[in-house]
Amino acid sequence: MSTIDISKKVLIITLLIFAVLTAAFTFTHNMQLSNFLELEQADTLENVERVQNAVSTRQGYIDYIVRDWACWDDTYQFIEDGNQDYIDVNIQNETLSVIRVNVMLFVNESGDMVYAKSVDVETMEEEPVSEDLLKMIEDGTLLTKGDNDRIRGFVLLDEGLMFISSHPILTTKQKGPSRGTLIFGRYFDPFVLDTFKDVTCSSLLMYRVDEEMPPDFQAELTKFSKTSDNILVEPLSEEKVAGYLELKDISGEPALIIRADFPRELYLHGERTLNYMYFFLLFTGLLTGIGVKFALDRLFISRLVEIDDFVTKVRSEKDLSKRLSLKDSDELYRLSREINGMLNEIEMAEQGLKAQEREKKVLLDSLNELAVFVNPEMRIIWANKAALEYMQMDLEGAKMVCLKDTLGISSPLFECLQLEQIFVTGDKMSGEFTSGDGRVWFFQAIPVANENGKIIGVLETCRDITESKKAEQFLQEKQIAEVANRTKSEFLANMSHELRTPLNSIIGFSDLLYEKVYGELNVKQIKAVGNISRSGKHLLNLINDILDLSKVEAGKLELDYKEFELASKLNSIKNLLSPIADKKMIEVEIQVDENLATIRADEARFVQILYNLLDNAIKFSHENGLVKIEAKKKGDLVEVTVKDNGIGIKVEDQNKLFKPFSQVDTFSSKKFQGTGLGLALVKQLVNLHGGYVWFSSKIEEGSTFAFTLPINRDERNGNNGEIKSLNRAETAENSGTFKRSQKKIE
């Protein structure tokens, strides 16, 4: 069995080394493969640049031709007098076919078309000028603005993509003033694409961006929009790699994407070479591991098995006269010699046992518990250090002293334990008792028996549990308080439901009276009915707040999560409170992060949260004030802040915030209407969403209240939000973000 175990260990070590080598080879293989990928990408990029150069060469040719025609005295004179000889001699269909130009447009300095011609360069037949080109001339897109102005590039037409080049019409010496613009155009047709294929020796495929494209072109168009590069390289398959070239029109917008396909010869050859090398190294490592395992078995493991068998035989036969035979002169030789030396020193075992007893004493003395061992006569045989210190005695003075005669807890402990009964029954005892100094102890008495089963003493241990008892009592009181709080919340919720039914009747009938449904009323009656309706609605709102707060505290409020537009919702809340803000001529500004379109939360509760915060901001702002609402994206959270420049909140009053029925101003001197439930409800609703609330304020400088909610949240969890107060000195806006202090509002 020992041979198998040692052999397995050696095998595991060998396999571990082989695994490390395999990992190293794999890492190197992947690194080199990555290098080949980079080489392939660089080669493909170079080939695509050849296609780009071919396109640039074609554009350069058109630029050269248009400059040659535009800087010509005959053209300069033709724009002035429009003579027919110029047309008959120079602007023939064959001429356009020879210079490979589809369109010639002569426009004077007033933007009027002097002459226009469009020809199919292959058939030399005249065609209508593209309506899209004429529109671009009308809106001035293709017209030069001065003697040195040039327009070159691509334009997307219904007929196809066109190379375009515009040049101001000057004299042969390139002198002005410019008499207009000469525009040459060449369609980017399959013939041009075939020319590029011949020049670059590549397989090319092109698509306009304003037409339906294959998925890979669409994906690369999206990537082009996110990078400044106009060439991207992507593998198409294991055999082909593609380079994508983006061409933009004269306005800088994407117009055309060209794909050039190339075989992956470089990468595939490198991959094959690396694979051969990789498997060769693995095979070499495997053979080496097998050889090392065989050598270890022959040279070391067999000798270790011999030593193990010898030790097992000596232990089973208890024959200390046997000795190991010594072989060679290595570590195993020295191990055998040491085993023989150990056999000669077994007589020192008794000293070792005594050392163990001392260690046990040190261990027991290190315990914080009181430990005392007494004999059947109830006299102390041994006590640990903690017990001796508590009894104010040393071990020699405590020995053979009766337990009930000692100081401290021993006397009441003796009465509680009834040690005589333990010696009779042999049962363990444990429990709790209170000493004279009021401390609570947990005691345990364990009978100790000899080899014959006779009880020779009792080991008593005592542990001070006063603090844990206090903690247990505090926990019970807390649970009772929580039950009482839930009972209160359930009572308030039930009462609120009972009160809302008659209130709805009062409000409904008072509104009918106010609207004179049952007949005409005089002025005093209308005023009285209006007061009844307003008071009823105010009381109903108060009851609704109490009901919501009670539901939250009772754990019965459930959130209805759905996705909605954040900016639209903020504006609707602003519109709800605009009549109140307009009375005080307060401006409400809203700013929403561009990357923050929608959030997922309880829409009604979100409105309730922001309504309360915005209503407070307007209520406590001065006339002609400003209230700012800002929403930002913070990772997976949305942070909403409501900031005003109103009266502010005193530092000593800030602890009153977020507590139900608590307001900053005293009841006798209230200047502002309210019940003190709004912020308490805000706190609870934000916490239910898994967010938190904080604020900062300074007298006569205004207040800022903020909260965060998860942007996408499907269900509630038990995460409680926090309410944090920010000292003014600790509050700063860094890109619109608060530095939050850790002072909590309980």
mmCIF file with all atom_site columns, N, CA, C and O in Angstrom, residues 480-494 550 553-554:
data_model
loop_
_atom_site.group_PDB
_atom_site.id
_atom_site.type_symbol
_atom_site.label_atom_id
_atom_site.label_alt_id
_atom_site.label_comp_id
_atom_site.label_asym_id
_atom_site.label_entity_id
_atom_site.label_seq_id
_atom_site.pdbx_PDB_ins_code
_atom_site.Cartn_x
_atom_site.Cartn_y
_atom_site.Cartn_z
_atom_site.occupancy
_atom_site.B_iso_or_equiv
_atom_site.pdbx_formal_charge
_atom_site.auth_seq_id
_atom_site.auth_comp_id
_atom_site.auth_asym_id
_atom_site.auth_atom_id
_atom_site.pdbx_PDB_model_num
ATOM 1  N N  . ILE A 1 480 ? -39.140 43.303 20.346 1.00 0.00 ? 480 ILE A N  1
ATOM 2  C CA . ILE A 1 480 ? -40.445 43.747 20.852 1.00 0.00 ? 480 ILE A CA 1
ATOM 3  C C  . ILE A 1 480 ? -40.809 45.100 20.268 1.00 0.00 ? 480 ILE A C  1
ATOM 4  O O  . ILE A 1 480 ? -41.955 45.348 19.862 1.00 0.00 ? 480 ILE A O  1
ATOM 5  N N  . ALA A 1 481 ? -39.788 46.005 20.205 1.00 0.00 ? 481 ALA A N  1
ATOM 6  C CA . ALA A 1 481 ? -40.048 47.337 19.650 1.00 0.00 ? 481 ALA A CA 1
ATOM 7  C C  . ALA A 1 481 ? -40.423 47.252 18.171 1.00 0.00 ? 481 ALA A C  1
ATOM 8  O O  . ALA A 1 481 ? -41.300 47.983 17.697 1.00 0.00 ? 481 ALA A O  1
ATOM 9  N N  . GLU A 1 482 ? -39.766 46.354 17.429 1.00 0.00 ? 482 GLU A N  1
ATOM 10 C CA . GLU A 1 482 ? -40.082 46.219 16.011 1.00 0.00 ? 482 GLU A CA 1
ATOM 11 C C  . GLU A 1 482 ? -41.500 45.688 15.818 1.00 0.00 ? 482 GLU A C  1
ATOM 12 O O  . GLU A 1 482 ? -42.219 46.120 14.917 1.00 0.00 ? 482 GLU A O  1
ATOM 13 N N  . VAL A 1 483 ? -41.898 44.729 16.684 1.00 0.00 ? 483 VAL A N  1
ATOM 14 C CA . VAL A 1 483 ? -43.269 44.210 16.584 1.00 0.00 ? 483 VAL A CA 1
ATOM 15 C C  . VAL A 1 483 ? -44.272 45.316 16.869 1.00 0.00 ? 483 VAL A C  1
ATOM 16 O O  . VAL A 1 483 ? -45.288 45.471 16.181 1.00 0.00 ? 483 VAL A O  1
ATOM 17 N N  . ALA A 1 484 ? -43.966 46.150 17.892 1.00 0.00 ? 484 ALA A N  1
ATOM 18 C CA . ALA A 1 484 ? -44.870 47.257 18.209 1.00 0.00 ? 484 ALA A CA 1
ATOM 19 C C  . ALA A 1 484 ? -44.947 48.249 17.056 1.00 0.00 ? 484 ALA A C  1
ATOM 20 O O  . ALA A 1 484 ? -46.015 48.772 16.728 1.00 0.00 ? 484 ALA A O  1
ATOM 21 N N  . ASN A 1 485 ? -43.804 48.507 16.408 1.00 0.00 ? 485 ASN A N  1
ATOM 22 C CA . ASN A 1 485 ? -43.788 49.461 15.293 1.00 0.00 ? 485 ASN A CA 1
ATOM 23 C C  . ASN A 1 485 ? -44.597 48.934 14.112 1.00 0.00 ? 485 ASN A C  1
ATOM 24 O O  . ASN A 1 485 ? -45.331 49.673 13.461 1.00 0.00 ? 485 ASN A O  1
ATOM 25 N N  . ARG A 1 486 ? -44.470 47.613 13.836 1.00 0.00 ? 486 ARG A N  1
ATOM 26 C CA . ARG A 1 486 ? -45.253 47.042 12.749 1.00 0.00 ? 486 ARG A CA 1
ATOM 27 C C  . ARG A 1 486 ? -46.740 47.075 13.064 1.00 0.00 ? 486 ARG A C  1
ATOM 28 O O  . ARG A 1 486 ? -47.576 47.330 12.200 1.00 0.00 ? 486 ARG A O  1
ATOM 29 N N  . THR A 1 487 ? -47.081 46.839 14.346 1.00 0.00 ? 487 THR A N  1
ATOM 30 C CA . THR A 1 487 ? -48.493 46.900 14.748 1.00 0.00 ? 487 THR A CA 1
ATOM 31 C C  . THR A 1 487 ? -49.045 48.295 14.547 1.00 0.00 ? 487 THR A C  1
ATOM 32 O O  . THR A 1 487 ? -50.164 48.485 14.053 1.00 0.00 ? 487 THR A O  1
ATOM 33 N N  . LYS A 1 488 ? -48.223 49.307 14.905 1.00 0.00 ? 488 LYS A N  1
ATOM 34 C CA . LYS A 1 488 ? -48.652 50.699 14.715 1.00 0.00 ? 488 LYS A CA 1
ATOM 35 C C  . LYS A 1 488 ? -48.878 51.004 13.236 1.00 0.00 ? 488 LYS A C  1
ATOM 36 O O  . LYS A 1 488 ? -49.877 51.629 12.865 1.00 0.00 ? 488 LYS A O  1
ATOM 37 N N  . SER A 1 489 ? -47.917 50.522 12.405 1.00 0.00 ? 489 SER A N  1
ATOM 38 C CA . SER A 1 489 ? -48.039 50.801 10.975 1.00 0.00 ? 489 SER A CA 1
ATOM 39 C C  . SER A 1 489 ? -49.283 50.141 10.389 1.00 0.00 ? 489 SER A C  1
ATOM 40 O O  . SER A 1 489 ? -49.992 50.742 9.569  1.00 0.00 ? 489 SER A O  1
ATOM 41 N N  . GLU A 1 490 ? -49.558 48.895 10.824 1.00 0.00 ? 490 GLU A N  1
ATOM 42 C CA . GLU A 1 490 ? -50.755 48.215 10.307 1.00 0.00 ? 490 GLU A CA 1
ATOM 43 C C  . GLU A 1 490 ? -52.033 48.923 10.761 1.00 0.00 ? 490 GLU A C  1
ATOM 44 O O  . GLU A 1 490 ? -52.997 49.049 10.000 1.00 0.00 ? 490 GLU A O  1
ATOM 45 N N  . PHE A 1 491 ? -52.010 49.434 12.004 1.00 0.00 ? 491 PHE A N  1
ATOM 46 C CA . PHE A 1 491 ? -53.175 50.164 12.503 1.00 0.00 ? 491 PHE A CA 1
ATOM 47 C C  . PHE A 1 491 ? -53.402 51.435 11.692 1.00 0.00 ? 491 PHE A C  1
ATOM 48 O O  . PHE A 1 491 ? -54.528 51.745 11.278 1.00 0.00 ? 491 PHE A O  1
ATOM 49 N N  . LEU A 1 492 ? -52.267 52.183 11.433 1.00 0.00 ? 492 LEU A N  1
ATOM 50 C CA . LEU A 1 492 ? -52.401 53.421 10.655 1.00 0.00 ? 492 LEU A CA 1
ATOM 51 C C  . LEU A 1 492 ? -52.896 53.121 9.242  1.00 0.00 ? 492 LEU A C  1
ATOM 52 O O  . LEU A 1 492 ? -53.703 53.867 8.679  1.00 0.00 ? 492 LEU A O  1
ATOM 53 N N  . ALA A 1 493 ? -52.408 52.033 8.668  1.00 0.00 ? 493 ALA A N  1
ATOM 54 C CA . ALA A 1 493 ? -52.840 51.695 7.308  1.00 0.00 ? 493 ALA A CA 1
ATOM 55 C C  . ALA A 1 493 ? -54.329 51.383 7.279  1.00 0.00 ? 493 ALA A C  1
ATOM 56 O O  . ALA A 1 493 ? -55.066 51.847 6.402  1.00 0.00 ? 493 ALA A O  1
ATOM 57 N N  . ASN A 1 494 ? -54.799 50.602 8.257  1.00 0.00 ? 494 ASN A N  1
ATOM 58 C CA . ASN A 1 494 ? -56.229 50.262 8.299  1.00 0.00 ? 494 ASN A CA 1
ATOM 59 C C  . ASN A 1 494 ? -57.090 51.492 8.536  1.00 0.00 ? 494 ASN A C  1
ATOM 60 O O  . ASN A 1 494 ? -58.132 51.687 7.908  1.00 0.00 ? 494 ASN A O  1
ATOM 61 N N  . SER A 1 550 ? -46.956 53.891 6.080  1.00 0.00 ? 550 SER A N  1
ATOM 62 C CA . SER A 1 550 ? -47.306 52.728 6.891  1.00 0.00 ? 550 SER A CA 1
ATOM 63 C C  . SER A 1 550 ? -47.091 51.432 6.107  1.00 0.00 ? 550 SER A C  1
ATOM 64 O O  . SER A 1 550 ? -46.632 50.430 6.650  1.00 0.00 ? 550 SER A O  1
ATOM 65 N N  . GLU A 1 553 ? -43.334 50.737 6.115  1.00 0.00 ? 553 GLU A N  1
ATOM 66 C CA . GLU A 1 553 ? -42.863 50.256 7.405  1.00 0.00 ? 553 GLU A CA 1
ATOM 67 C C  . GLU A 1 553 ? -43.403 48.865 7.713  1.00 0.00 ? 553 GLU A C  1
ATOM 68 O O  . GLU A 1 553 ? -42.762 48.076 8.401  1.00 0.00 ? 553 GLU A O  1
ATOM 69 N N  . ALA A 1 554 ? -44.616 48.552 7.236  1.00 0.00 ? 554 ALA A N  1
ATOM 70 C CA . ALA A 1 554 ? -45.198 47.226 7.469  1.00 0.00 ? 554 ALA A CA 1
ATOM 71 C C  . ALA A 1 554 ? -44.716 46.203 6.444  1.00 0.00 ? 554 ALA A C  1
ATOM 72 O O  . ALA A 1 554 ? -45.061 45.033 6.524  1.00 0.00 ? 554 ALA A O  1
#
